[in-house]
Short mmCIF file of C-alpha atoms and ligand atoms in Angstrom, two decimals:
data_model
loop_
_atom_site.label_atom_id
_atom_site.label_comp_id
_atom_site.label_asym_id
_atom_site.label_seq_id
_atom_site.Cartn_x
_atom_site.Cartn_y
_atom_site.Cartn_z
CA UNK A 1 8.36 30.53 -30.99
CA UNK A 2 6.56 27.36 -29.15
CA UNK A 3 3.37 28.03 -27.91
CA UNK A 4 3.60 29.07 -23.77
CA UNK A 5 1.68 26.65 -21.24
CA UNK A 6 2.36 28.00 -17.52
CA UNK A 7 -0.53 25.72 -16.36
CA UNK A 8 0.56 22.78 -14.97
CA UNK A 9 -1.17 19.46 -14.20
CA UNK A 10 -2.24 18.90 -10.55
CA UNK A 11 -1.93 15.98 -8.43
CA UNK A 12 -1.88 16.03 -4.42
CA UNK A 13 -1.94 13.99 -1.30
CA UNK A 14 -4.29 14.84 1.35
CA UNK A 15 -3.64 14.11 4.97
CA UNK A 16 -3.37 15.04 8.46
CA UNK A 17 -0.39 14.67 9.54
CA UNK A 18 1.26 14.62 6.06
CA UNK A 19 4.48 16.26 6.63
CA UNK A 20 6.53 13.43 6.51
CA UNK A 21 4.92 11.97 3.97
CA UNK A 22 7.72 11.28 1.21
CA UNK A 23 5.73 10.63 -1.51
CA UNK A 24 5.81 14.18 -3.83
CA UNK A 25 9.81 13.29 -3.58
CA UNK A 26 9.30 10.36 -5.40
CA UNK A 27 6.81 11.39 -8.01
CA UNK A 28 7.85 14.69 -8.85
CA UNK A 29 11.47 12.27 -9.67
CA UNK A 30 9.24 10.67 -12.06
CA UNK A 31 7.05 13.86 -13.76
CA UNK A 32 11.07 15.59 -14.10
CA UNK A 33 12.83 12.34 -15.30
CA UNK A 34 9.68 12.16 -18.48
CA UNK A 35 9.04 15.61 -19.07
CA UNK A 36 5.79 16.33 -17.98
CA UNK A 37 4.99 19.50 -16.38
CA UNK A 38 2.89 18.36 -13.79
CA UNK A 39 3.17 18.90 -9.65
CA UNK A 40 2.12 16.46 -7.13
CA UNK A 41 1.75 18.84 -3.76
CA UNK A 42 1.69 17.29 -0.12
CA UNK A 43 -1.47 18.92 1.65
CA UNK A 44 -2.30 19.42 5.07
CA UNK A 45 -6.29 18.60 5.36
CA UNK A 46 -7.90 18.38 8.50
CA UNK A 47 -10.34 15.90 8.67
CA UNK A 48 -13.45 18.69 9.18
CA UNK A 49 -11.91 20.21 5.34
CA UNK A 50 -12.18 16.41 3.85
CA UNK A 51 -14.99 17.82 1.57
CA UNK A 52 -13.94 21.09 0.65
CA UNK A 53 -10.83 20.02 -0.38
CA UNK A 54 -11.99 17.18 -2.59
CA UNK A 55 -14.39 20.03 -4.13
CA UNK A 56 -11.83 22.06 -4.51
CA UNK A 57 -9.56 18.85 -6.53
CA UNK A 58 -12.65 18.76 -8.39
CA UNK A 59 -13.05 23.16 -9.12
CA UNK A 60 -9.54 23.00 -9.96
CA UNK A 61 -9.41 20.35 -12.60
CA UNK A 62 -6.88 17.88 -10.35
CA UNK A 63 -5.89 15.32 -12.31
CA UNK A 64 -6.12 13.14 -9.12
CA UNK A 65 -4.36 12.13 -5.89
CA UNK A 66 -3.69 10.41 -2.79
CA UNK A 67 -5.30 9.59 0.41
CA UNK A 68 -3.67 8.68 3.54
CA UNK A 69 -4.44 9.11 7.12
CA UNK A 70 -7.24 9.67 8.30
CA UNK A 71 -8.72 10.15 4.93
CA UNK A 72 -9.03 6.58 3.21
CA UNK A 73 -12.40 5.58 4.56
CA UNK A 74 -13.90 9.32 4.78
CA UNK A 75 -13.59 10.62 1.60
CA UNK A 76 -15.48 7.39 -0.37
CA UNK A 77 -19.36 9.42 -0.52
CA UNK A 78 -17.12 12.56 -1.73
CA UNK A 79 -16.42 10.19 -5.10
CA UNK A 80 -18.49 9.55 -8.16
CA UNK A 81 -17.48 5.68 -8.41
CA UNK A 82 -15.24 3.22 -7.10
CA UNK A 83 -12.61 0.36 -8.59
CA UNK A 84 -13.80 -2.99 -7.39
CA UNK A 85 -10.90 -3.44 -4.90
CA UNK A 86 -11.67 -0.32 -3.09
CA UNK A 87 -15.46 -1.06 -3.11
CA UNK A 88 -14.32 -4.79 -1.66
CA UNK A 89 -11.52 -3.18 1.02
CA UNK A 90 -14.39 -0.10 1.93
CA UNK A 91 -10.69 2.21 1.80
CA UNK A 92 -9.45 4.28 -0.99
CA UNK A 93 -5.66 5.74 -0.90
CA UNK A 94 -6.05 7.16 -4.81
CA UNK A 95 -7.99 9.15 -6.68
CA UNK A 96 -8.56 9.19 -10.56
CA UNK A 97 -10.10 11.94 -12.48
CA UNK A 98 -11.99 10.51 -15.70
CA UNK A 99 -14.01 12.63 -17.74
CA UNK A 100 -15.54 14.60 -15.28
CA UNK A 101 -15.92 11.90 -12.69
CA UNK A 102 -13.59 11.53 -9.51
CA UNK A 103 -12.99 7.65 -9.32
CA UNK A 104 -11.38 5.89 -6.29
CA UNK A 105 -9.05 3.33 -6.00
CA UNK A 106 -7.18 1.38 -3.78
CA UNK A 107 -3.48 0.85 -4.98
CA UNK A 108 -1.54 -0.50 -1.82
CA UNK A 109 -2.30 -4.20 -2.39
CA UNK A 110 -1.88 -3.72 -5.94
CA UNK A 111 1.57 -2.43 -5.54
CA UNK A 112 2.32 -5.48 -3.26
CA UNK A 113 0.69 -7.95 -5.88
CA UNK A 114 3.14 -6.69 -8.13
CA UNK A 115 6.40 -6.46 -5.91
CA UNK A 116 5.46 -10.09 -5.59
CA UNK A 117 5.18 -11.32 -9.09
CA UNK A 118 8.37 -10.55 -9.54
CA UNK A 119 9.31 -13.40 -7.65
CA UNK A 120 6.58 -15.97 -7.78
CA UNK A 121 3.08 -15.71 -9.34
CA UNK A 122 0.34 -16.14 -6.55
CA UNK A 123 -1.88 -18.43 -7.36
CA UNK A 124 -2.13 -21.10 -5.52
CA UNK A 125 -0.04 -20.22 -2.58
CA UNK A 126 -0.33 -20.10 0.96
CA UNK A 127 -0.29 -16.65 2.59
CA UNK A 128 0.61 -15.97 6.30
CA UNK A 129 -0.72 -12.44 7.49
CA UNK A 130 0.93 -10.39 10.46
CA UNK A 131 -1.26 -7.47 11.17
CA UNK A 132 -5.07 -7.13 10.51
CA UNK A 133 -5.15 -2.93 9.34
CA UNK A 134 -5.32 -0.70 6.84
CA UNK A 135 -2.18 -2.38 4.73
CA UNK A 136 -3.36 -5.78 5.88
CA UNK A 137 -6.58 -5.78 4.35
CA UNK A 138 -5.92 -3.94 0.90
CA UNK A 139 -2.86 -7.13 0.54
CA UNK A 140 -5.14 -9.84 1.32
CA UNK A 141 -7.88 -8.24 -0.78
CA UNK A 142 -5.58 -7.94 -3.77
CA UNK A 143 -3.72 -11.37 -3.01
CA UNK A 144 -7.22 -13.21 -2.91
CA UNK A 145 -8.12 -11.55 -6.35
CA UNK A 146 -4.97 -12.52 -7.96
CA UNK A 147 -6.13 -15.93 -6.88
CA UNK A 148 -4.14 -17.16 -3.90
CA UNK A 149 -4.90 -20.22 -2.01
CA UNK A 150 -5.43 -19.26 1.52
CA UNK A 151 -4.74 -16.68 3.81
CA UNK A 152 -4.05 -16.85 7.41
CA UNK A 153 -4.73 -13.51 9.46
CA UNK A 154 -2.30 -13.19 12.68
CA UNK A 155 -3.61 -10.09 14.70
CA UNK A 156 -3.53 -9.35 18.46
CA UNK A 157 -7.14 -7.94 18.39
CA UNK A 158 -9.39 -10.48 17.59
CA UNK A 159 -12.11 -8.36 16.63
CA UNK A 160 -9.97 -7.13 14.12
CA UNK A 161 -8.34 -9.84 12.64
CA UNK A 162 -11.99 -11.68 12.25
CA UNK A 163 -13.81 -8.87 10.91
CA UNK A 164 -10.86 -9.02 7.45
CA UNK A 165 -11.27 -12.76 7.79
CA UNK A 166 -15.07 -12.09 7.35
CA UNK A 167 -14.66 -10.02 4.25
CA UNK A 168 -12.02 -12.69 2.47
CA UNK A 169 -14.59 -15.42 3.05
CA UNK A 170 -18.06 -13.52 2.57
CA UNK A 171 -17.39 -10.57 -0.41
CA UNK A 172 -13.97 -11.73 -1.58
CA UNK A 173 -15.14 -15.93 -1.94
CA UNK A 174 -18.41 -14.19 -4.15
CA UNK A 175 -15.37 -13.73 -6.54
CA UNK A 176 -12.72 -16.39 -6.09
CA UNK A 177 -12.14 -19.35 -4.04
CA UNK A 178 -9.62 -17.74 -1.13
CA UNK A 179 -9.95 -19.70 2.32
CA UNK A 180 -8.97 -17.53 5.28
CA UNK A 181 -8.74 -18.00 8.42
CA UNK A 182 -7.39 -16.35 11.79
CA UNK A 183 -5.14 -17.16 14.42
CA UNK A 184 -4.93 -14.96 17.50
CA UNK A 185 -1.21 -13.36 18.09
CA UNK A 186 0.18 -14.62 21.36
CA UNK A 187 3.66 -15.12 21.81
CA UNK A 188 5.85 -15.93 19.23
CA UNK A 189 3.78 -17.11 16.46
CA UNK A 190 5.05 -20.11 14.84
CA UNK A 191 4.56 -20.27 11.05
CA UNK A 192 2.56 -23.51 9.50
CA UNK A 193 4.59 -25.78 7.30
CA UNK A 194 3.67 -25.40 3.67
CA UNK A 195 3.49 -20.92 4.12
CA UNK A 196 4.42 -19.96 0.89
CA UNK A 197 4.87 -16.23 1.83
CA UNK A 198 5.09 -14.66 5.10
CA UNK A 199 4.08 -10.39 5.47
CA UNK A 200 4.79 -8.16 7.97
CA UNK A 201 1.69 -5.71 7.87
CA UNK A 202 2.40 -4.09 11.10
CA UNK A 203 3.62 -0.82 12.15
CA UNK A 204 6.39 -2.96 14.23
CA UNK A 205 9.57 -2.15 13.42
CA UNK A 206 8.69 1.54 12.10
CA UNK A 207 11.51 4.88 12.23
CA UNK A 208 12.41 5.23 15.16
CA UNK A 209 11.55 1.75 16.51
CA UNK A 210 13.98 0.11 14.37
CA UNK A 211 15.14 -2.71 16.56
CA UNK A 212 11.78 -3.65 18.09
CA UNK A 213 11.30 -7.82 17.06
CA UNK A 214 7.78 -8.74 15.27
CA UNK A 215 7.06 -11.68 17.00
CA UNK A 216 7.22 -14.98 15.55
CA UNK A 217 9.81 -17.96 16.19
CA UNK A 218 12.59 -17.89 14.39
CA UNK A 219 13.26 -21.52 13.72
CA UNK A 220 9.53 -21.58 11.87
CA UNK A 221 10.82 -19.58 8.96
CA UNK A 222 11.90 -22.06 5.88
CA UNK A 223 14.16 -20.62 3.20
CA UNK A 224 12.02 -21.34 0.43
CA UNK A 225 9.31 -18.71 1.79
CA UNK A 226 9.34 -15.58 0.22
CA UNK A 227 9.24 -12.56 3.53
CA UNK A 228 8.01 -9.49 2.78
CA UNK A 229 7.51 -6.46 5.20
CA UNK A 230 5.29 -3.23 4.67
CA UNK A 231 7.76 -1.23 6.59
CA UNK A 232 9.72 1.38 4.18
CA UNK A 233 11.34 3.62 6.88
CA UNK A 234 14.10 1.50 7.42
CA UNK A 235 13.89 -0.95 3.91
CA UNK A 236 15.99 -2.88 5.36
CA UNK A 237 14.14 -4.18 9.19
CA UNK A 238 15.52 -6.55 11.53
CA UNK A 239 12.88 -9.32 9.65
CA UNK A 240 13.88 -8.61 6.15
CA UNK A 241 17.52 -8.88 7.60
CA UNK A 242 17.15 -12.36 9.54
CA UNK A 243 15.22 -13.88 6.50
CA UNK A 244 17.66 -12.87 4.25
CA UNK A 245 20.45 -14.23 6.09
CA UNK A 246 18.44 -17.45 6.68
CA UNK A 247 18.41 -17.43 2.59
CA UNK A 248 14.69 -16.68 2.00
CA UNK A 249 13.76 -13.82 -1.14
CA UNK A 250 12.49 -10.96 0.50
CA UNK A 251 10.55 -7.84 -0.10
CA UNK A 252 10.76 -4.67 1.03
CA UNK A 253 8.48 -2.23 2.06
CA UNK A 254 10.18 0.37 -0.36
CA UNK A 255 9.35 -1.54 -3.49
CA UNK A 256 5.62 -1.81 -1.89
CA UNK A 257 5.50 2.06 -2.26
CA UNK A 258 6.70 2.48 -5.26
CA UNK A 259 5.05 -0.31 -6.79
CA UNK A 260 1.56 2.04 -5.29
CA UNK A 261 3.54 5.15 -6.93
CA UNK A 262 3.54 3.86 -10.19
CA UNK A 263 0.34 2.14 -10.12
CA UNK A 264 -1.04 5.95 -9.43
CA UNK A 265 1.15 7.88 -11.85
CA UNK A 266 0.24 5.39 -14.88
CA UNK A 267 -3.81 6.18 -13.74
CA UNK A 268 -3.28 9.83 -13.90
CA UNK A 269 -1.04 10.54 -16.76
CA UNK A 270 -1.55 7.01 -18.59
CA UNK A 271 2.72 7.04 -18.71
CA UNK A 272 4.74 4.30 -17.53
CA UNK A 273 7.11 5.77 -15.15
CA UNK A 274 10.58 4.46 -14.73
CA UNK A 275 10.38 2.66 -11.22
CA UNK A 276 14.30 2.90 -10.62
CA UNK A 277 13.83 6.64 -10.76
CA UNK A 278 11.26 6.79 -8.33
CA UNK A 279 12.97 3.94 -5.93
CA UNK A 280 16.12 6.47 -5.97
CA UNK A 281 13.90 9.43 -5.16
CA UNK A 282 13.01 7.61 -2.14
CA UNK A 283 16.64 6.08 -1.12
CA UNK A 284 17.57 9.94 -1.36
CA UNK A 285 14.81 11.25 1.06
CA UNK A 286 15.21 8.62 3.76
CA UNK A 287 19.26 8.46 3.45
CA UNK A 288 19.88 12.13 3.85
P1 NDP B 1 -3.05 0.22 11.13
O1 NDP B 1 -2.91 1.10 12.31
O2 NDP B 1 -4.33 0.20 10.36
O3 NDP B 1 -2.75 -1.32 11.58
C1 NDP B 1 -1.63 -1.66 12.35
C2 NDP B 1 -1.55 -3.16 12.53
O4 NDP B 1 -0.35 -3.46 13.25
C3 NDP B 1 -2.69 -3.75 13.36
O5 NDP B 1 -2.98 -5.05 12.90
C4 NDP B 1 -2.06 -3.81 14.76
O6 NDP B 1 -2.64 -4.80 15.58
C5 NDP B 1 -0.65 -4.21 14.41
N1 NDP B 1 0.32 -3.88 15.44
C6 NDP B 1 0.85 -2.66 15.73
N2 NDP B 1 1.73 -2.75 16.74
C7 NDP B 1 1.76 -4.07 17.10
C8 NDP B 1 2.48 -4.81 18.08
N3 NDP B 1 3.36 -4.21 18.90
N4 NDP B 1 2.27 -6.15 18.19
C9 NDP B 1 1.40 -6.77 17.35
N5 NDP B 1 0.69 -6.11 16.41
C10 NDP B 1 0.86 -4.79 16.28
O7 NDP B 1 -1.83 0.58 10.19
P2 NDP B 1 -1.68 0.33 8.60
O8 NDP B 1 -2.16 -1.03 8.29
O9 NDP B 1 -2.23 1.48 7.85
O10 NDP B 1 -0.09 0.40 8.45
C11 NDP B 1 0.75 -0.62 8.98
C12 NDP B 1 2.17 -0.36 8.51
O11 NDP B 1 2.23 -0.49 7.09
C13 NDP B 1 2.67 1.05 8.83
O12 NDP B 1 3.99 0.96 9.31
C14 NDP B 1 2.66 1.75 7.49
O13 NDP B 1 3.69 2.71 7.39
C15 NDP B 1 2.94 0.59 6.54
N6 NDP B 1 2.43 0.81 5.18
C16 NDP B 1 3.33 0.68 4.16
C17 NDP B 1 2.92 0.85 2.86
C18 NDP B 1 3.95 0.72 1.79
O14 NDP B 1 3.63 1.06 0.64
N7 NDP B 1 5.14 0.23 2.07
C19 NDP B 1 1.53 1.17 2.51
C20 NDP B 1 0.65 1.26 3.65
C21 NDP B 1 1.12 1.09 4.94
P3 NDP B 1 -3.97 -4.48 16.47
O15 NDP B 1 -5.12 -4.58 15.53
O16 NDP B 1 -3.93 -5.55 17.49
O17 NDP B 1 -3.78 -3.09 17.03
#
């Protein structure tokens, strides 16, 4: 008879709300589709709990787990270390349990990086930012350390779009040679000649606002740029639409979060998980 194991690994996303959050759907695809008997469980955690609840990942032997609002910035003196982009971006939306240390990470640029390597490697290039938050500032983090040219920061708020402009030129250039710089969002931005790749980091264009129009002017976008937007709920926005017919490669903010997915589930159970699988797990959740 095989030996009996009704323990099961642990991994969890904290948040507040978290409800919604789709992201158990798309790894507990993955821990099903290669055999592993772990669970990945979405949990309410007020922000007054933060600490109990990371004590309690920590009692419980969790393997690890994800942060997302309001929890990225909080839970950093909870941890025992952190990667160097998370130190850099001062956020951390994944934890890593190794040995007995809790180790955070930052894997929403990451995931980005790698949605766009599949089209063009990113050195070199020249990076037009809409949007100066939480997603902003993990991309340009992780685009600067995979070596990209410069990096243009459109945000409404000044203050904020300076203060990630400050970080890519003061903590980021101590480690590579990224110029950024920031233009204040006023009207329909028009995109400099020679933008290599134009994101969307803003929440416009989010379920249920699906026909709401990021600013910029239209006639500005060139096919050869590559447009990306962070948006998953719909994949397919009114930008990613109008660049595609205008015959530029896109991204979508689907393959952004489950490029994060599998950057996590390869830190916690050191398995490559199939990211078709996990894309399908997500097409499911927001189809139905
Ligand atoms: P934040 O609240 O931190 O930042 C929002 C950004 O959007 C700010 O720069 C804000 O500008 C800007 N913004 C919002 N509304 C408008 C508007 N009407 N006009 C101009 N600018 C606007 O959010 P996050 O960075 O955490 O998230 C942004 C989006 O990215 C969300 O939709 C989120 O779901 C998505 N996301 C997707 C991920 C993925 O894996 N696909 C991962 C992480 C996030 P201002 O500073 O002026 O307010």
């Amino acid at each position: 008879m095989a030996e009996l194991n009704f323990k099961q690994e642990l991994t969890s996303v904290f948040g507040h709300p978290v409800a919604e959050n789709p992201t158990q759907a798309m790894i507990e695809a993955a821990y099903q589709h290669h055999g592993l008997n772990w669970r990945y469980l979405t949990i309410e955690v007020l922000p007054e709990d933060l600490g109990d609840a990371v004590r309690g990942m920590r009692a419980m032997n969790f393997r690890g787990g994800n942060l997302t609002i309001p929890h990225k910035v909080a839970v950093i003196p909870l941890l025992d270390r952190l990667s160097e982009a998370a130190e850099l971006m001062g956020a951390v939306n994944c934890i890593v349990r190794q040995g007995d240390e809790l180790v955070g990470e930052n894997t929403d640029g990451k995931g980005f990086v790698q949605s766009l390597r599949e089209l063009c490697e990113p050195a070199g290039k020249k990076v037009v930012m809409l949007g100066a938050g939480g997603a902003a500032r993990a991309m340009s983090v992780e685009l600067a350390l995979a070596d990209v040219e410069e990096i243009t920061i459109v945000n409404r708020t000044a203050q904020r779009g300076e203060s990630l402009v400050e970080l890519l030129n003061t903590k980021v250039r101590e480690k590579k040679t990224v110029q950024a710089r920031f233009a204040l969002w006023e009207g329909d931005y028009k995109i400099p000649e020679g933008t290599d790749v134009l994101i969307n980091a803003t929440s416009i264009g989010l379920y249920p606002d699906v026909n709401a129009r990021v600013p910029i002017d239209a006639s500005t976008i060139n096919p050869k740029m590559i447009v990306a937007d962070v948006i998953s709920n719909p994949p397919e926005t009114r930008l990613i639409k109008q660049a595609r017919e205008l015959g530029c490669n896109v991204l979508d903010g689907l393959g952004m979060l489950v490029n994060q997915g599998v950057i996590g589930f390869q830190l916690w159970t050191g398995v490559d998980p199939d990211p078709a699988v996990m894309r399908q797990a997500l097409e499911d959740v927001f189809s139905s």
